[in-house]
Short mmCIF file of C-alpha atoms in Angstrom, two decimals:
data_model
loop_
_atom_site.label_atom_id
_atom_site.label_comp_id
_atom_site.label_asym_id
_atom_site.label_seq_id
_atom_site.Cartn_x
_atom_site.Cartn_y
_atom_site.Cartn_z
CA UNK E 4 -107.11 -139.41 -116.29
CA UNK E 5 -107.09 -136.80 -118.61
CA UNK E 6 -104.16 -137.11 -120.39
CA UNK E 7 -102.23 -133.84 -119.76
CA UNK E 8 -99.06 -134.01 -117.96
CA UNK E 9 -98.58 -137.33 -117.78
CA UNK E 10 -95.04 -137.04 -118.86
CA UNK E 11 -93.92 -134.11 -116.57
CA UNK E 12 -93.36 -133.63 -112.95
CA UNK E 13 -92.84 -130.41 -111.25
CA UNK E 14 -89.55 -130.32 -109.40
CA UNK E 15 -89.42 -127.53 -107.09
CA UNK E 16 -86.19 -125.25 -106.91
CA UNK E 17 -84.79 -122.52 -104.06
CA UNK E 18 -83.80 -118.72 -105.42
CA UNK E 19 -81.89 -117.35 -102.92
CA UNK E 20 -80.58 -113.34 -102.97
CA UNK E 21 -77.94 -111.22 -100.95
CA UNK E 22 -79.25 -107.70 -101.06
CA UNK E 23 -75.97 -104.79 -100.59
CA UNK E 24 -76.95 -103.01 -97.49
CA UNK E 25 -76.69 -99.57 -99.58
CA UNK E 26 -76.87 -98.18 -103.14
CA UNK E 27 -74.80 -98.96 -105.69
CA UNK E 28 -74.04 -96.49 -107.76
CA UNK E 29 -71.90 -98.89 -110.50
CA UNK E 30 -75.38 -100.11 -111.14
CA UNK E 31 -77.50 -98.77 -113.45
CA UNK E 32 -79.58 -101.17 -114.91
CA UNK E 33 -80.23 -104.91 -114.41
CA UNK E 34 -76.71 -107.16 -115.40
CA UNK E 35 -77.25 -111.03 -116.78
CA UNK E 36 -74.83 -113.65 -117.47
CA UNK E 37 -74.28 -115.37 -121.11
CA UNK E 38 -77.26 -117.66 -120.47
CA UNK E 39 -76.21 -121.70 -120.84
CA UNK E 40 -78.49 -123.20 -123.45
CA UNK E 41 -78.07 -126.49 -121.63
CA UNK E 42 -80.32 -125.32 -118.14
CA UNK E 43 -83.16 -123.36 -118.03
CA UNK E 44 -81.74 -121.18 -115.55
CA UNK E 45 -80.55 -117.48 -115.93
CA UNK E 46 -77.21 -118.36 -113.60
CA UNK E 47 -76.12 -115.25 -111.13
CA UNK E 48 -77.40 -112.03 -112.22
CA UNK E 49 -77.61 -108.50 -110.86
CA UNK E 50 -81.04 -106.93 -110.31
CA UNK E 51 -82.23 -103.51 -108.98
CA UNK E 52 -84.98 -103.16 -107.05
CA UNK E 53 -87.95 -100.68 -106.89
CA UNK E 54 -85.97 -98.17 -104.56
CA UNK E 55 -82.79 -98.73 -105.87
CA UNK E 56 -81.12 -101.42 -104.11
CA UNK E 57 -78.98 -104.11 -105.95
CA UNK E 58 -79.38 -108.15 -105.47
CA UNK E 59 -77.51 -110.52 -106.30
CA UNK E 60 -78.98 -113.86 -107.33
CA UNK E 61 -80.93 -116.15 -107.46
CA UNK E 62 -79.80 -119.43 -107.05
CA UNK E 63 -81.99 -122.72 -108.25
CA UNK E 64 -81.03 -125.08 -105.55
CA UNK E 65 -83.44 -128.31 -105.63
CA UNK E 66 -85.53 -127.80 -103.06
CA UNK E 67 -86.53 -130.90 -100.56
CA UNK E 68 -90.27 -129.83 -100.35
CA UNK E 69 -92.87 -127.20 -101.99
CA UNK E 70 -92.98 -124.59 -99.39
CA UNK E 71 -88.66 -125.11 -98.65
CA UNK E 72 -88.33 -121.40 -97.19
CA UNK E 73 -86.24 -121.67 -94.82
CA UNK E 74 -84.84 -124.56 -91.84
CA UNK E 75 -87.65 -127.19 -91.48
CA UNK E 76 -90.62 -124.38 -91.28
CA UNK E 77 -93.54 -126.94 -93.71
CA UNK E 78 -91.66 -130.00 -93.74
CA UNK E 79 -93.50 -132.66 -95.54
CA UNK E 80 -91.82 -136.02 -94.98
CA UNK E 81 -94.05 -137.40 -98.69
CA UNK E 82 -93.12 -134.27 -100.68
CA UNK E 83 -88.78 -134.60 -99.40
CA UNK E 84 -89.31 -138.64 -100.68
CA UNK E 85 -90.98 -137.46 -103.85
CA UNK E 86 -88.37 -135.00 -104.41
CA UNK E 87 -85.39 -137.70 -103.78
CA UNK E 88 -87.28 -140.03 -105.87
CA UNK E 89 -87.52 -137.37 -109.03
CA UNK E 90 -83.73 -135.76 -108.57
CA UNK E 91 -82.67 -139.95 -108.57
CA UNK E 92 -84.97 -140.14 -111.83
CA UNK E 93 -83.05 -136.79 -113.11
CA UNK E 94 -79.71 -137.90 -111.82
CA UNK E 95 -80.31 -141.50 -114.60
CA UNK E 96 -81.94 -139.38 -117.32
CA UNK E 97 -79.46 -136.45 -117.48
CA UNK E 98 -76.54 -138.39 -116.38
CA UNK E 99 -73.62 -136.24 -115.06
CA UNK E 100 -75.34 -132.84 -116.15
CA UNK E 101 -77.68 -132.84 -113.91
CA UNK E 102 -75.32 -133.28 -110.83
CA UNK E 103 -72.94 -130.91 -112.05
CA UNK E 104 -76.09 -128.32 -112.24
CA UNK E 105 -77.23 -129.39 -108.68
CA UNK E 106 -73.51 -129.61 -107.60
CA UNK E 107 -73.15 -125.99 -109.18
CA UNK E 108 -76.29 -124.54 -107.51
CA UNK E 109 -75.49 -125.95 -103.90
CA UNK E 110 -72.12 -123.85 -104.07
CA UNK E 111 -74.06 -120.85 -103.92
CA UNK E 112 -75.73 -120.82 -100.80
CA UNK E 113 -72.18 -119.70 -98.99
CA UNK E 114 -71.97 -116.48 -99.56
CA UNK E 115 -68.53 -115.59 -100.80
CA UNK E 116 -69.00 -118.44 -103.78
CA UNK E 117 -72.16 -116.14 -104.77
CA UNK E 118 -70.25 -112.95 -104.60
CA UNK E 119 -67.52 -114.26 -106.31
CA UNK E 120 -69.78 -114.97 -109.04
CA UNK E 121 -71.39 -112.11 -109.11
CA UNK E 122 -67.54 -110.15 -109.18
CA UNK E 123 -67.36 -112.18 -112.81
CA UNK E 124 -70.32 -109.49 -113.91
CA UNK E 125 -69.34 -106.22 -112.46
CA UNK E 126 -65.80 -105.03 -110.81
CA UNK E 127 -65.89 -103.27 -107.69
CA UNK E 128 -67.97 -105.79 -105.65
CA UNK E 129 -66.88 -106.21 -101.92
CA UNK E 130 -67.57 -109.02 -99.83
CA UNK E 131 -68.97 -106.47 -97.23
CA UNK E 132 -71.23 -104.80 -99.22
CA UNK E 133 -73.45 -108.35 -99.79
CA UNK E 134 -74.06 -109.63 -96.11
CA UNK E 135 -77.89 -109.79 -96.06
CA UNK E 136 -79.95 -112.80 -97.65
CA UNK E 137 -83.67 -111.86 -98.86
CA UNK E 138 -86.39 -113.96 -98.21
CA UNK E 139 -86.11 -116.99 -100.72
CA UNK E 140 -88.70 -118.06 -103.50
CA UNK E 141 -89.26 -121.57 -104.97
CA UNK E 142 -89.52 -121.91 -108.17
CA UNK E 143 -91.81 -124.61 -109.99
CA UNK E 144 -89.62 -126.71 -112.98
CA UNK E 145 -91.17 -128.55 -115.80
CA UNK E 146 -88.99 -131.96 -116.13
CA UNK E 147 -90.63 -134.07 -119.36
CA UNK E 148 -89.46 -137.14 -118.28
CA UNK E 149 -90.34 -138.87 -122.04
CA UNK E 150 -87.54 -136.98 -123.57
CA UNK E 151 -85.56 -136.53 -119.95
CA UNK E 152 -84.87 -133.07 -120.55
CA UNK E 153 -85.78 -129.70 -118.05
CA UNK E 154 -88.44 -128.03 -120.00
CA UNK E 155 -87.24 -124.35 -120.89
CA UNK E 156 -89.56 -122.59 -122.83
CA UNK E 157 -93.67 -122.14 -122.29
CA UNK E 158 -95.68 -125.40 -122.37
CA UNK E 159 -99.40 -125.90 -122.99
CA UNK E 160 -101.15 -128.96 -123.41
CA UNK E 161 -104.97 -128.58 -124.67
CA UNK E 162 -107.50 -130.52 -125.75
CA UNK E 163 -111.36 -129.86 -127.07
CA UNK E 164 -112.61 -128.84 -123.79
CA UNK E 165 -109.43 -127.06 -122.21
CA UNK E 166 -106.06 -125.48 -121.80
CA UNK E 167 -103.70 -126.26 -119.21
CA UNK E 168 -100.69 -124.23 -118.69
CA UNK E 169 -97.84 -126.69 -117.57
CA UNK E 170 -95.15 -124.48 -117.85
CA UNK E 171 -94.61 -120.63 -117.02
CA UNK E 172 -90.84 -120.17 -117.70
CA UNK E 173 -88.61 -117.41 -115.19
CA UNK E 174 -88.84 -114.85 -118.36
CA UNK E 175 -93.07 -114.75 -117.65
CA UNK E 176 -93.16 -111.50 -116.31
CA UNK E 177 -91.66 -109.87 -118.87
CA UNK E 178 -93.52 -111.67 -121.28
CA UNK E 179 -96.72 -111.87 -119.65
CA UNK E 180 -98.60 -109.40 -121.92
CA UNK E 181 -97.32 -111.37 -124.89
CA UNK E 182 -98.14 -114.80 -123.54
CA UNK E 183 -101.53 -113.84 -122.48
CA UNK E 184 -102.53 -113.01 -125.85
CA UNK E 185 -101.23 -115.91 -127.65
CA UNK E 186 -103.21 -117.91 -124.75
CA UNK E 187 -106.07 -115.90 -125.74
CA UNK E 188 -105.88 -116.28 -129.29
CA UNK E 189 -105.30 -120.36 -128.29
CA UNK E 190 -108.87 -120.45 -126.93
CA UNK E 191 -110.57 -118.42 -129.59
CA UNK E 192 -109.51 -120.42 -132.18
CA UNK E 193 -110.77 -123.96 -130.04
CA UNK E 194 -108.54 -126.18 -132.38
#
């Protein structure tokens, strides 16, 4: 036992995207809800593509196993009771918010409740114009369960000998340059 981690699990969640069949020329630029301080997820948002195309998306639906693509393709009977054991464990430490998140996120795997969200961004959206889903990614959630709260932000845990990296947060793309040097600067000072 080395000590790091011990008070986080990683919950795995489903993004799921409807792609318009054609460009959109309303969209210019990438569109992002008011972000809710209370989940560590950026809700329905509009993105653009490398040639152009517009999504709409993602969703954070809890996923019953790691590799949850799609219908029963990697089904692991241990990791679907592990998940039901940690969303029970989430469901008594966050109370009502965290079914009301869960309960939120479900709704948008039918299609018109996700382009109805998205129409709350951006006018001119037709139901037509959405009708094919991308391939989904699963995302990897901190959940500290000493302070039962969905980790939001970057997490590191060291000690004298290493550096572990428990938690990579959606924005780590965009902030990848930045986090790599203050990881870098973590190891050369070897506190």
């Amino acid at each position: 036992d080395w000590g790091h981690g011990e008070d986080y699990n990683i919950i795995p969640f489903k993004g799921l995207y409807l792609y318009l069949k054609k460009q959109f020329n309303k969209l210019k630029t990438h569109i992002y809800p008011v972000p809710d301080l209370n989940y560590p997820f950026l809700g329905v948002h509009f993105t653009l593509t490398f040639d152009g195309r517009a999504k709409i998306g993602p969703t954070a639906i809890p996923a019953l196993w790691r590799e949850n693509y799609s219908g029963l393709k990697n089904f692991s009977l241990k990791e679907i009771y592990e998940a039901l054991s940690t969303n029970t464990k989430l469901i008594k430490a966050m109370g009502l918010d965290y079914f009301r998140l869960a309960l939120s996120e479900l709704k948008k795997q039918i299609r018109m409740h996700l382009i109805n969200q998205a129409r709350l961004l951006l006018d001119g959206v037709q139901k037509e114009d959405f009708a094919m889903w991308g391939a989904p990614g699963i995302r990897a959630q901190l959940f500290d369960f000493r302070n039962k709260k969905l980790v939001t932000d970057f997490w590191v845990s060291r000690d004298e000998n290493s550096l572990h990296i428990l938690n990579a947060v959606s924005p780590a793309l965009t902030a990848s340059m930045a986090f790599a040097k203050y990881i870098g600067e973590l190891i050369e000072r070897k506190e």
